[in-house]
Structures are given as structure tokens and as C-alpha cells.
Amino acid sequence: MKLSQIGEFGLIEIIKQSERKRADTLIGIGDDAAVMRMSNFQCPISNEGIASRFFKDKKYLLATTDALVQDVHFKLKKKESPQTFFNLGYKALASNISDIAAMGGVPTHALITVALPKNLELESIQQLYNGIDSLAKKYGIDIIGGDTVSSPKSLMISITLLGEVERENLLLRSGAKPGDLICVTGGFGKPASNNWKLDIGNWKLDIRLPDARKLATAKICSSMIDSSDGLARSVIELCKSSKTSAKIFTDNVPRVKNATLDQALYGGEEYELVFTLPENKLNKLPKNLKAKITVVGEILKKQDPMVQLIDSHGKIVKSKGGFEHFK
Amino acid sequence: MKLSQIGEFGLIEIIKQSERKRADTLIGIGDDAAVMRMSNFQCPISNEGIASRFFKDKKYLLATTDALVQDVHFKLKKKESPQTFFNLGYKALASNISDIAAMGGVPTHALITVALPKNLELESIQQLYNGIDSLAKKYGIDIIGGDTVSSPKSLMISITLLGEVERENLLLRSGAKPGDLICVTGGFGKPASNNWKLDIGNWKLDIRLPDARKLATAKICSSMIDSSDGLARSVIELCKSSKTSAKIFTDNVPRVKNATLDQALYGGEEYELVFTLPENKLNKLPKNLKAKITVVGEILKKQDPMVQLIDSHGKIVKSKGGFEHFK
């Protein structure tokens, strides 16, 4: 059986079978980032249940990793502009920051691995690092390590980002409850409608880290995920983790200018937040958010199909699912 | 200027310029792994000097990352054996464990990124994960995340490994002092003399994690590094960090059967420990080490050349330097 037949999400299911064993692993594979207790604070009592009653962690450690591969996530022309390499580095770190943000956390330390074709200009590599560095500086992230290896053909960037989150501000995918509203930041479809996925030279997007922190510390959300695999796929993953279903009102989905509904729902490669909250918390949304918040749907009890799209005529449209690698 | 003109170590120097800023980053780029204070334990006093007198950390967080790229670190035949994929996964994690071991630490959590050609058999991917998993289970490492992306051509595995080390057991590259003896575990030249670097099907090597822990907790070593870039290069890097020089007695370098001196000195791709200790600590070496320990040289005051090779006739041979990517 070939990889292309099962796709990325099928593969993740296989990998997830390798179950976690350590007492300090709170969340392993399956959320935007892994969550760990920091063992400085771990107590010597072997019974975790008893221990957790006496020893409250102040903060958890977060870890996430995300990779960009040439000709899969981006294309390079023979003579590529410095801006393209800057954007590449920027985007590689941005996607990781977005994962930490979606946990309610703050990024702290990054490890940068680049696989570089031998004939790459040093100037291009410098621009790549400048792109990474500009975001790292902006959000106070230290670059603490990495690996630089040569690559026979494709440029690849793989970043692991560590972060931290106060115990009470942690937001998971799994907390959504039937009746909760589904909210999103900003607008969707910009990368898809501008064909930015492969042509990264003009790519420019916000990350919602400050807004995510404000939402997390307001303690009103029941769950959160970022929209990097597309809005529809994000809602599906959120429902899977929360063991719920959902309906999305397609008319309510905020789209950027010129974006089609399909581009907004399935485009991905953008870093908006998708979060849920009980209806009575809607008036508690922080006032000073940078992004506009839109209610796009509602969490339902678990049913088939997992996600219903309700169009402008009130009709149910079947979801197509989000972007997957390998398929 | 092309990347191939400056090489990997030149590139690391460029990247290192992005200086660390966070108070909880103790060691950034430039050792086998990064070292961080876990901020659960970080005190609110802004003056780190005063703070560190009152608040002693029990443990530090460690992080390292290492990547393997097809046709650079290994080759694959059209029909490759399951063992080869198992070995690939095993080696990818082994090189990271070796980095944590060389800090005196214990590995805890891993993030696994694989870039997979679409036509790869699912069985091969499963074997790759089995290889990773077998080592993870052996050393109690949880696989907490990763990224699975498609690759146009080359298979690539990038692993980030977290670990921890008690404050008093931390071993750095920078602690060697003139007069210290240079010791190594095991024998050198096995991957090079067997041509294992690219043909990974028969690859089988120990990692020195248990021995490294015994050496660290014995508190007799002044510095430590692993030998993944080759013994000679490891001594050079250790000297750079410690601001010293060194002499290596080539007759003393333990070689595996059939390995030439050059293969033992420059071969790399093996995970022995290279460590220093004051001469009067030599009789304090733990008795229950698995690997044989050999004294191969001595740390000198900083001078030119940084590393002298002393051959069997007492003559000085100029060092050739270790393996570098890109060049």
C-alpha cells in the first residue's frame, strides 16, 4: 500500500498508536502543540492523582513542529527575489507560532533545521534567517539550536518551537460542548485566492498571537485550534477531539475580497483562530482584540455528518474536507 | 557567494550571530544541546545574578535537533529492505539521544518530522517508525508530536529531542582545562570502514546514554561532547568552546578492526563520548561502565595549531579537520 492512498491524516492515526507513557506528558500527538508538565515541579509521589491535588503546576511546557518543503509548500524560480526567501523563513516560524497561540500559550525557544541545496546563494540563506529572526525578535523567541544539512534538490525548513502556558489559560481542541458557538478571527481565503500557497513572494499574513493570549486569559473559550489546514478541516479536527459535531453557516464565513467560499473553507495556509465558547460568554469577548470576531457556526451533539454546511437558502451542503498532503 | 564555499561550520557562525536574549536561555547554539531554565522555577526578580543566589534550579531543560537526508546521509536502493528503514529511524533518534547524553542528561520527549516521497510503501514508513519507537521505548522517550509532509524526491527525517539534566550533572563542551586528559568510550571507525554512512542496511551502533549518565553523576568530568562529526572534529569543537588546544596520541586512538587511523579520526557518524577530566580523577571512573575508556590525549593551553596529532614516532601531524556538509 502506498502512502498516497492513506493520506496525512491516516498516517497521523498510525503514528498516534505509539501511546504516551510518561507521567509528565499531558497531551501528546493530536492538538496544535504537545503539553508537558515541567519536571522541576513534578513531585516524587508516584500516584499522579494524589500528587496533582497537592502540587499545582504554575505553567506547562508546549512543543510543536512544522515543516515547509520546496515544490510541496512553495516553489522557487531560478532567480528568486530576496523577499521570497525572507517570506519563507517568516512563514516557517509563523505556522509554529500559530500552533502555540492556539493553545493559549506564549512561544519561547526555537530550533531551526534547514536542508539546503548546495548551489543556493548565501544571500538567500541570510534572507531566510532574516525572515525567521524578524518574527523571533518581535515575539521574544530565542533561537537556541538547529541543524544545517545539505539537500540534493529541495530546500526544506523544519522548525520546532517551544512555549509555555499558565495552567489555567491552556486551551485544547477537546473542550467544545454542544450549544457552544464557533467563532473565528479575521477573514479567510487570502492565500488561496491569491495563489500564495506556492508563490510565496507576496505572502504576508498576520499571526493572531496577541489576540489568542487575550482570549485565553479572558477564560471564556471552551476550545481553540488554528486554521492552517483550512477552516473546514479545523472545525472537523475540533469536533473529532471534542467528540461533537458542528454546523457552519456558509453565509457567515468572513471572506477576504475576491475569495470564493471554497477558498475560504478549504484553502488553508492561513493562521486565523477558530474557537468555541458558550453563548452567554459572547459579551465577555475582550474589547481590545486586533482581529474582528465572527460567529460562523454552532457545536452540535455528535452525529453524521460531523460537519454540516448550511448555505444561504438554509440547505445542507456536504463538507469536502480540508487540504491533505500525499493525496 | 555559494553555500558550498563556506561550509556547515561557517554557516553555524552566521546563525549564532542571532544572539540569545531570554534570561531562561543558559546555552543556545554551540553545544550538543541547548540548555534552558524551566520557568516554573524562574523567580520574578529581574536581576538574574541576585535571583540565582536565592533560587536554585533542580533541573534544566535540554533540546537538540538532528536531520537525515536521502542521498546526503544515506542512499536507498529501488527495492530497499525493511531493515534499512528500521535502521534509518533508529539512527535518526540515536543521533539525538547521543546529543542529550553528551550533556549528562536524560532524553524525555521527541518530535518527529518526516518528508516522504509519495510512492513510498506504507510498510517502509511503518518500519521507519518501528526503528524510532524501539529506541524511544528503550529509553522511556514519549513521541509527542511531529509533522508528516510529502517530499518531491528525497526522504528526510528531522527529530527534535527534549531532555532534562540535574543542575549539578550538566556537562558542557566548554569546561576543559589545560592538563586535563582527553578520554573516549569504545572504538572508532566502524561506520567509515564499513561504508555505513550511505549504506545503512547493516548499520548497528551503541549509544552511550547509560555510560554518559554514570560519568555525569560521578561528577569527575570537566567537559563532554559526542563524536558524531568524527573524533578529530569533536576535539576541535571542545577546544574552541573551552578556549584551549589539545594533543591527540594517534597510537592511543582505539580503532575497530580494519579501520584506518583516518577513518577513526575523521569518519564520524558514530556516537562515542569524548570527555575530559583532571588526571587525579582518572581513578574515580565508574567501575560499571559498558564501554572501555581510553585516554587519547591531553588538553593544552590555547595555541596554534588547535589540535596536534602526535604519531607513533612522536612526530606532529597536521590535523585535517572533520566531516562537513556542503563542502
XYZ file of C-alpha atoms in Angstrom:
654
model
C 0.000 0.000 0.000
C 1.320 3.390 -0.961
C 1.384 6.421 1.272
C -0.692 8.355 -1.249
C -3.593 6.004 -0.588
C -3.963 6.807 3.099
C -3.004 10.497 3.226
C -1.573 12.612 6.002
C -4.404 12.241 8.484
C -4.384 8.446 8.042
C -0.666 8.442 8.728
C -1.086 10.513 11.888
C -3.530 7.880 13.158
C -0.855 5.189 12.664
C 1.754 7.245 14.486
C -0.636 8.055 17.324
C -0.815 4.348 18.116
C 2.566 4.724 19.740
C 0.969 5.656 23.026
C 2.422 8.026 25.562
C 3.813 6.567 28.713
C 5.439 9.346 30.703
C 3.528 10.890 33.573
C 4.688 14.363 32.555
C 3.159 14.106 29.055
C -0.292 15.669 29.369
C -1.134 15.974 25.662
C 0.885 14.144 23.020
C 0.037 13.965 19.304
C -3.362 15.347 18.327
C -3.533 19.004 19.330
C -1.856 22.103 17.901
C 1.043 21.521 20.294
C 2.099 18.956 22.878
C 1.666 19.837 26.560
C 4.081 18.699 29.257
C 4.491 19.208 32.939
C 7.919 20.613 33.696
C 9.538 18.129 35.969
C 11.174 20.734 38.176
C 7.750 20.944 39.628
C 6.964 17.280 39.470
C 6.609 15.751 42.888
C 8.114 12.440 43.919
C 4.749 10.863 44.757
C 4.197 8.161 42.159
C 0.404 8.431 42.227
C -0.331 11.275 39.811
C -3.881 11.670 41.059
C -2.828 12.296 44.634
C 0.166 14.344 43.528
C -1.905 16.708 41.445
C -4.068 17.545 44.454
C -1.089 18.773 46.432
C 1.206 20.170 43.756
C -0.306 22.656 41.345
C 1.778 23.449 38.289
C 2.060 27.114 37.516
C 2.990 26.619 33.896
C 3.095 23.891 31.305
C 5.712 23.379 28.609
C 4.432 23.425 24.994
C 6.143 21.987 21.899
C 5.191 21.968 18.240
C 6.931 21.400 14.914
C 6.102 22.318 11.340
C 7.965 21.880 8.061
C 7.944 23.553 4.634
C 9.210 21.656 1.581
C 10.080 23.100 -1.817
C 7.674 22.097 -4.611
C 5.168 20.925 -1.981
C 4.587 24.048 0.128
C 6.294 26.580 -2.120
C 8.004 26.870 -5.499
C 11.214 28.715 -6.287
C 12.091 30.298 -9.620
C 15.636 30.042 -10.926
C 16.278 33.660 -9.929
C 14.180 34.212 -6.852
C 13.806 37.548 -5.062
C 15.298 38.142 -1.590
C 11.736 38.863 -0.397
C 10.709 35.306 -1.257
C 13.386 33.825 0.990
C 12.521 36.300 3.741
C 8.844 35.305 3.469
C 9.767 31.622 3.556
C 11.600 31.976 6.845
C 8.857 34.198 8.213
C 6.125 31.754 7.259
C 8.009 28.733 8.604
C 8.154 30.305 12.053
C 4.680 31.869 11.770
C 2.988 28.492 11.350
C 4.654 27.273 14.534
C 3.806 30.416 16.494
C 0.213 29.987 15.395
C 0.204 26.485 16.940
C 1.470 27.786 20.288
C -1.025 30.668 20.119
C -3.898 28.228 19.577
C -3.015 26.560 22.906
C -3.347 29.907 24.674
C 0.419 29.996 25.161
C 3.475 32.119 24.547
C 6.372 30.968 22.326
C 9.809 30.918 23.949
C 12.547 28.917 22.144
C 13.011 27.705 18.556
C 15.179 25.098 16.856
C 15.666 25.678 13.123
C 16.577 22.865 10.732
C 17.256 23.722 7.104
C 18.124 21.337 4.288
C 19.875 23.483 1.700
C 20.758 22.745 -1.937
C 24.495 23.281 -2.415
C 24.119 25.891 -5.142
C 21.958 28.176 -3.022
C 23.306 31.714 -2.710
C 24.483 32.701 0.746
C 22.410 35.888 0.393
C 19.259 33.771 0.025
C 20.057 31.820 3.193
C 20.730 35.066 5.035
C 17.318 36.365 3.925
C 15.698 33.127 5.063
C 17.202 33.595 8.512
C 16.285 37.288 8.499
C 12.677 36.269 7.960
C 12.811 33.861 10.870
C 14.711 36.328 13.020
C 12.329 39.223 12.433
C 9.434 37.224 13.886
C 11.578 35.704 16.630
C 12.629 39.187 17.772
C 9.067 40.518 17.571
C 7.763 37.847 19.928
C 10.818 37.394 22.155
C 11.735 33.928 20.897
C 15.329 32.696 21.309
C 16.806 30.584 18.522
C 18.614 28.003 20.597
C 19.700 25.423 18.065
C 19.122 23.638 14.811
C 20.719 21.582 12.126
C 22.006 22.734 8.760
C 22.263 19.903 6.288
C 22.723 19.810 2.559
C 19.926 18.629 0.310
C 20.310 17.078 -3.151
C 17.488 19.139 -4.652
C 14.709 20.613 -2.498
C 15.011 23.362 0.068
C 13.316 22.364 3.309
C 12.762 24.214 6.567
C 11.680 22.414 9.700
C 11.133 24.397 12.894
C 10.408 23.139 16.374
C 9.001 25.764 18.694
C 8.757 25.542 22.474
C 6.411 27.647 24.512
C 4.713 27.906 27.841
C 1.222 28.460 29.129
C -0.199 29.022 32.574
C -2.191 26.025 33.711
C -5.442 27.978 33.834
C -5.027 29.513 30.366
C -4.402 26.301 28.433
C -6.837 25.863 25.532
C -7.314 22.454 23.904
C -9.180 21.251 20.837
C -11.156 18.901 23.008
C -13.206 21.287 25.157
C -16.084 22.195 22.804
C -19.599 21.404 24.107
C -22.908 21.096 22.194
C -24.522 24.523 22.090
C -21.193 26.384 22.052
C -20.780 28.975 19.331
C -17.964 28.614 16.797
C -16.060 31.870 16.329
C -13.208 32.877 14.057
C -10.762 35.765 13.821
C -10.235 37.821 10.666
C -11.152 36.707 7.146
C -10.470 33.585 5.123
C -9.265 32.668 1.651
C -6.421 35.146 1.175
C -3.630 32.626 0.428
C -5.917 30.500 -1.772
C -7.430 33.370 -3.781
C -4.009 34.970 -4.308
C -2.366 31.640 -5.140
C 0.122 32.296 -2.333
C 0.483 28.649 -1.484
C 3.230 28.040 -3.993
C 4.124 31.606 -4.905
C 5.342 32.927 -1.591
C 6.963 36.143 -2.853
C 3.924 38.272 -1.992
C 2.820 36.264 1.033
C 2.038 38.445 4.011
C -0.242 37.401 6.832
C -0.875 38.250 10.446
C -0.456 35.729 13.220
C -3.031 36.004 15.957
C -0.707 35.521 18.925
C -1.693 38.680 20.862
C -5.401 38.048 20.263
C -5.056 34.387 21.230
C -3.438 35.388 24.508
C -6.206 37.891 25.234
C -8.837 35.254 24.527
C -7.021 32.678 26.667
C -6.521 34.970 29.645
C -10.168 36.112 29.427
C -11.026 32.463 30.245
C -14.205 32.413 28.172
C -13.290 29.878 25.443
C -14.038 26.165 25.651
C -11.658 25.144 22.831
C -9.311 26.569 20.225
C -7.458 25.483 17.060
C -5.661 27.391 14.339
C -6.887 27.352 10.750
C -3.675 26.336 8.984
C -5.281 23.293 7.308
C -8.336 25.293 6.290
C -11.384 26.454 8.232
C -13.482 23.360 7.421
C -10.708 20.937 8.375
C -10.102 22.873 11.616
C -13.746 22.512 12.622
C -13.597 18.789 11.766
C -10.483 18.272 13.910
C -12.011 20.282 16.742
C -15.172 18.150 16.580
C -13.145 14.899 16.477
C -11.228 15.910 19.605
C -14.319 17.201 21.402
C -16.461 14.216 20.299
C -19.071 16.572 18.883
C -20.441 17.663 15.535
C -20.944 21.161 14.157
C -22.838 23.265 11.709
C -21.243 26.118 9.788
C -23.368 28.890 8.281
C -21.602 29.478 4.991
C -23.066 32.990 4.677
C -21.387 33.956 7.926
C -17.892 32.799 6.960
C -15.847 36.004 6.645
C -14.043 36.042 3.317
C -11.372 38.378 2.074
C -12.093 40.290 -1.137
C -12.261 38.034 -4.229
C -12.147 34.781 -2.254
C -14.717 32.135 -3.153
C -16.484 30.179 -0.415
C -14.451 27.086 -1.311
C -11.218 29.048 -0.976
C -12.360 30.376 2.405
C -13.432 26.950 3.670
C -10.711 24.709 2.269
C -7.806 26.996 1.291
C -5.757 26.817 4.460
C -2.184 28.153 4.761
C -3.536 30.991 6.918
C -3.288 31.465 10.636
C -6.642 32.576 11.948
C -8.049 31.244 15.219
C -11.097 29.012 15.383
C -12.542 28.832 18.881
C -15.704 27.923 20.712
C -17.457 29.486 23.669
C -20.832 29.218 25.419
C -23.355 31.732 24.040
C -23.543 33.584 27.364
C -19.819 34.361 27.162
C -20.108 36.180 23.845
C -20.490 39.558 25.578
C -17.314 38.855 27.573
C -15.083 38.931 24.461
C -12.105 41.219 25.124
C -12.727 44.679 23.637
C -9.165 45.302 22.512
C -8.752 42.447 20.023
C -6.969 43.346 16.792
C -8.996 40.936 14.665
C -12.721 41.094 14.038
C -14.519 38.137 15.636
C -17.295 36.409 13.690
C -19.670 33.675 14.832
C -19.680 31.137 11.984
C -21.462 28.170 13.469
C -22.521 26.073 16.398
C -21.345 22.898 18.107
C -23.839 20.011 17.964
C -24.091 16.666 19.683
C -22.077 14.007 17.862
C -23.904 12.925 14.687
C -23.415 12.165 10.997
C -22.111 14.093 9.102
C -19.559 15.534 11.500
C -19.738 18.985 9.946
C -22.832 20.344 8.189
C -22.543 23.339 5.919
C -25.767 25.376 5.908
C -25.955 27.563 2.816
C -27.750 30.849 2.277
C -31.013 29.042 1.465
C -30.852 27.028 4.702
C -29.870 23.937 2.716
C -27.305 21.405 3.910
C -24.186 21.095 1.754
C -21.838 18.158 2.281
C -18.358 19.100 3.506
C -15.484 18.349 1.160
C -12.825 18.152 3.870
C -9.639 20.213 4.078
C -6.258 20.064 2.403
C -4.220 16.913 2.901
C -0.670 16.128 1.893
C 0.073 12.892 -0.010
C -3.361 12.721 -1.592
C 28.820 33.539 -2.706
C 27.614 29.967 -2.673
C 26.896 27.936 0.421
C 29.404 25.309 -0.669
C 32.172 27.888 -0.232
C 31.627 28.462 3.476
C 30.510 25.017 4.694
C 28.384 23.969 7.611
C 30.551 25.331 10.388
C 30.801 28.706 8.630
C 27.013 28.770 8.379
C 26.598 27.989 12.066
C 28.775 31.013 12.850
C 26.396 33.213 10.816
C 23.360 31.811 12.591
C 24.960 32.167 16.012
C 25.099 35.918 15.439
C 21.430 35.982 16.261
C 22.178 36.355 19.928
C 20.104 34.952 22.728
C 18.053 37.397 24.746
C 15.899 35.434 27.151
C 17.016 35.084 30.751
C 15.975 31.424 30.778
C 18.291 30.500 27.886
C 21.510 29.313 29.529
C 23.194 27.736 26.486
C 21.926 28.417 22.969
C 23.621 27.300 19.755
C 27.107 25.820 20.141
C 26.867 22.760 22.385
C 25.431 19.291 21.789
C 22.080 20.556 23.067
C 20.573 23.836 24.255
C 20.087 24.330 27.996
C 17.158 26.232 29.463
C 15.881 27.054 32.881
C 12.307 25.866 33.266
C 10.347 28.947 34.040
C 8.104 27.254 36.581
C 11.069 27.742 38.780
C 12.068 31.121 37.491
C 11.737 33.805 40.095
C 10.225 37.212 39.477
C 13.394 39.117 40.456
C 14.671 40.707 37.268
C 18.328 40.630 38.323
C 19.458 37.135 37.333
C 22.613 37.361 39.438
C 20.730 38.020 42.655
C 17.957 35.613 41.684
C 20.307 32.713 41.112
C 21.698 33.052 44.630
C 18.273 32.549 46.164
C 16.583 30.209 43.739
C 18.440 27.047 42.809
C 17.068 25.096 39.857
C 16.813 21.390 40.402
C 16.769 20.520 36.719
C 17.395 22.142 33.387
C 15.514 21.566 30.149
C 17.604 20.299 27.196
C 16.731 20.474 23.489
C 18.514 19.247 20.384
C 17.638 18.527 16.767
C 19.249 16.425 14.043
C 18.220 15.596 10.497
C 18.976 12.820 7.994
C 18.539 13.456 4.261
C 18.429 10.853 1.490
C 21.474 10.921 -0.840
C 23.332 13.055 1.722
C 23.264 10.900 4.866
C 22.027 7.661 3.321
C 21.148 6.118 -0.024
C 18.134 3.973 -0.840
C 18.003 1.287 -3.500
C 14.861 0.897 -5.619
C 13.840 -2.135 -3.594
C 15.131 -1.481 -0.101
C 14.920 -3.948 2.782
C 12.631 -3.336 5.785
C 15.797 -3.431 7.960
C 17.147 -0.368 6.160
C 14.081 1.688 7.047
C 14.167 0.391 10.613
C 17.850 1.382 10.870
C 17.089 4.811 9.426
C 14.535 5.568 12.107
C 16.767 4.101 14.783
C 19.760 6.167 13.693
C 17.750 9.382 13.395
C 16.720 9.131 17.036
C 20.093 7.707 18.149
C 21.985 10.790 16.981
C 19.668 12.987 19.042
C 19.888 10.789 22.136
C 23.658 10.958 21.824
C 23.457 14.765 21.989
C 21.384 14.679 25.177
C 23.726 12.036 26.627
C 26.748 14.251 25.951
C 25.180 16.955 28.168
C 24.942 14.456 31.030
C 21.171 14.386 30.624
C 18.244 12.056 30.088
C 16.003 12.222 26.992
C 12.293 12.704 27.635
C 10.154 13.807 24.655
C 10.598 13.649 20.878
C 9.011 15.388 17.896
C 9.385 13.509 14.609
C 9.191 15.240 11.232
C 9.352 13.134 8.087
C 9.260 14.319 4.490
C 8.082 11.321 2.499
C 8.109 10.689 -1.258
C 4.561 9.842 -2.381
C 5.452 6.454 -3.841
C 6.952 5.162 -0.597
C 5.402 1.916 0.613
C 3.413 2.165 3.824
C 5.376 -0.840 5.108
C 8.610 1.152 4.774
C 7.172 4.053 6.745
C 5.938 1.661 9.411
C 9.469 0.197 9.672
C 10.917 3.695 9.941
C 8.612 4.413 12.876
C 9.346 0.995 14.388
C 13.038 1.912 14.383
C 12.308 5.195 16.129
C 9.859 3.562 18.505
C 12.185 0.749 19.565
C 14.751 3.258 20.836
C 12.089 5.545 22.286
C 10.644 2.675 24.304
C 14.086 1.505 25.432
C 14.915 4.891 26.913
C 11.461 5.966 28.069
C 11.008 8.721 25.482
C 7.483 9.845 24.583
C 6.797 10.777 20.964
C 4.666 13.855 21.498
C 4.321 15.323 18.048
C 5.724 15.846 14.611
C 4.902 16.760 11.073
C 4.390 14.435 8.124
C 4.842 16.196 4.819
C 5.267 14.928 1.309
C 8.566 15.354 -0.486
C 9.074 15.561 -4.260
C 12.079 13.232 -4.224
C 14.207 12.747 -1.094
C 13.177 11.067 2.127
C 14.104 13.228 5.097
C 13.800 12.679 8.832
C 14.202 15.521 11.294
C 13.891 14.823 15.007
C 13.834 17.258 17.892
C 14.542 15.684 21.245
C 13.899 17.236 24.637
C 15.604 16.102 27.797
C 16.468 17.123 31.295
C 19.529 17.195 33.474
C 20.064 17.945 37.127
C 21.858 21.243 37.565
C 24.918 19.578 39.133
C 25.247 16.910 36.431
C 25.240 19.216 33.410
C 28.314 18.702 31.203
C 29.302 21.328 28.637
C 31.877 21.442 25.880
C 33.401 24.495 27.483
C 34.777 23.096 30.752
C 38.091 21.570 29.634
C 41.226 22.913 31.351
C 44.898 22.670 30.297
C 46.339 19.493 31.782
C 43.035 17.594 31.621
C 43.162 14.195 29.975
C 41.023 13.518 26.888
C 39.155 10.223 27.169
C 36.874 8.356 24.794
C 34.441 5.480 25.022
C 34.595 2.404 22.774
C 36.341 2.248 19.410
C 36.292 4.431 16.302
C 35.993 3.994 12.565
C 33.226 1.402 12.326
C 30.795 3.358 10.116
C 33.616 4.678 7.916
C 35.435 1.357 7.453
C 32.179 -0.476 6.741
C 30.923 2.268 4.435
C 27.824 2.537 6.620
C 27.398 6.228 6.031
C 25.363 5.782 2.868
C 24.573 2.073 3.104
C 22.539 1.968 6.266
C 21.131 -1.559 5.879
C 23.788 -3.106 8.124
C 24.224 -0.106 10.409
C 24.179 -1.061 14.071
C 25.786 1.018 16.793
C 25.528 1.538 20.515
C 24.575 4.842 22.040
C 26.407 5.672 25.220
C 23.470 7.070 27.183
C 23.830 4.835 30.282
C 27.606 5.384 30.388
C 27.216 9.127 29.897
C 24.816 9.275 32.835
C 27.219 7.326 35.025
C 30.055 9.651 34.072
C 27.903 12.733 34.678
C 26.614 11.625 38.062
C 30.165 10.645 39.118
C 30.962 14.387 38.786
C 34.530 13.827 37.633
C 34.399 15.179 34.058
C 35.249 18.758 33.111
C 33.652 18.615 29.640
C 31.925 16.263 27.234
C 30.911 16.081 23.554
C 29.725 13.243 21.340
C 31.768 12.074 18.358
C 29.112 12.271 15.635
C 31.193 14.596 13.440
C 34.313 12.491 13.930
C 36.756 12.243 16.815
C 39.132 14.918 15.493
C 36.320 17.398 14.864
C 34.883 16.717 18.322
C 38.198 17.565 19.966
C 38.420 20.734 17.845
C 34.917 21.838 18.860
C 35.635 21.036 22.502
C 38.834 23.102 22.346
C 37.061 26.013 20.628
C 34.406 26.096 23.355
C 36.925 25.655 26.180
C 39.392 28.149 24.649
C 42.167 25.563 24.800
C 44.227 23.407 22.472
C 44.868 19.680 22.578
C 47.211 16.933 21.545
C 45.985 13.514 20.443
C 48.278 10.486 20.550
C 47.298 8.705 17.353
C 48.645 5.357 18.650
C 46.205 5.532 21.557
C 43.099 6.134 19.428
C 41.050 2.932 19.805
C 40.082 1.641 16.386
C 37.676 -1.077 15.456
C 39.057 -3.978 13.396
C 40.046 -2.957 9.847
C 39.595 0.774 10.450
C 42.419 3.053 9.308
C 43.591 5.916 11.502
C 41.967 8.393 9.122
C 38.659 6.551 9.369
C 38.914 6.550 13.156
C 39.812 10.231 13.351
C 37.592 11.715 10.661
C 34.930 9.119 9.888
C 32.178 10.301 12.211
C 28.572 9.005 12.118
C 29.251 7.179 15.380
C 28.113 8.047 18.862
C 31.005 7.617 21.236
C 31.660 10.067 24.048
C 34.683 12.351 24.129
C 35.268 13.814 27.578
C 37.955 15.453 29.662
C 38.881 15.120 33.313
C 41.752 16.127 35.593
C 44.420 13.405 35.810
C 43.735 12.850 39.526
C 40.125 11.895 38.741
C 41.116 9.034 36.436
C 40.923 6.513 39.288
C 37.402 7.737 40.095
C 35.977 6.470 36.797
C 32.813 4.426 37.483
C 33.634 0.706 37.517
C 30.410 -0.429 35.868
C 30.712 1.331 32.510
C 29.706 -0.723 29.482
C 32.290 0.858 27.173
C 36.046 0.653 27.548
C 37.545 4.071 28.369
C 40.783 5.104 26.670
C 42.933 8.169 27.295
C 43.721 9.530 23.827
C 45.234 12.918 24.539
C 45.660 15.949 26.714
C 44.255 19.461 26.860
C 46.841 22.222 26.297
C 46.844 25.968 26.749
C 45.413 27.732 23.690
C 47.986 27.697 20.877
C 48.423 27.090 17.144
C 47.514 24.557 15.795
C 44.429 23.944 17.879
C 44.806 20.178 17.716
C 48.163 18.421 17.343
C 48.273 14.810 16.266
C 51.317 13.046 17.737
C 52.139 9.928 15.755
C 53.869 6.725 16.848
C 57.308 8.287 16.240
C 56.483 11.289 18.429
C 56.139 13.448 15.311
C 53.481 16.118 14.900
C 50.975 15.522 12.085
C 48.722 18.364 10.967
C 45.000 17.766 11.608
C 42.806 17.518 8.531
C 39.578 18.532 10.288
C 36.344 16.553 10.463
C 33.441 15.961 8.104
C 31.483 18.978 6.964
C 28.323 19.173 4.933
C 28.151 21.469 1.886
C 31.903 21.262 1.234
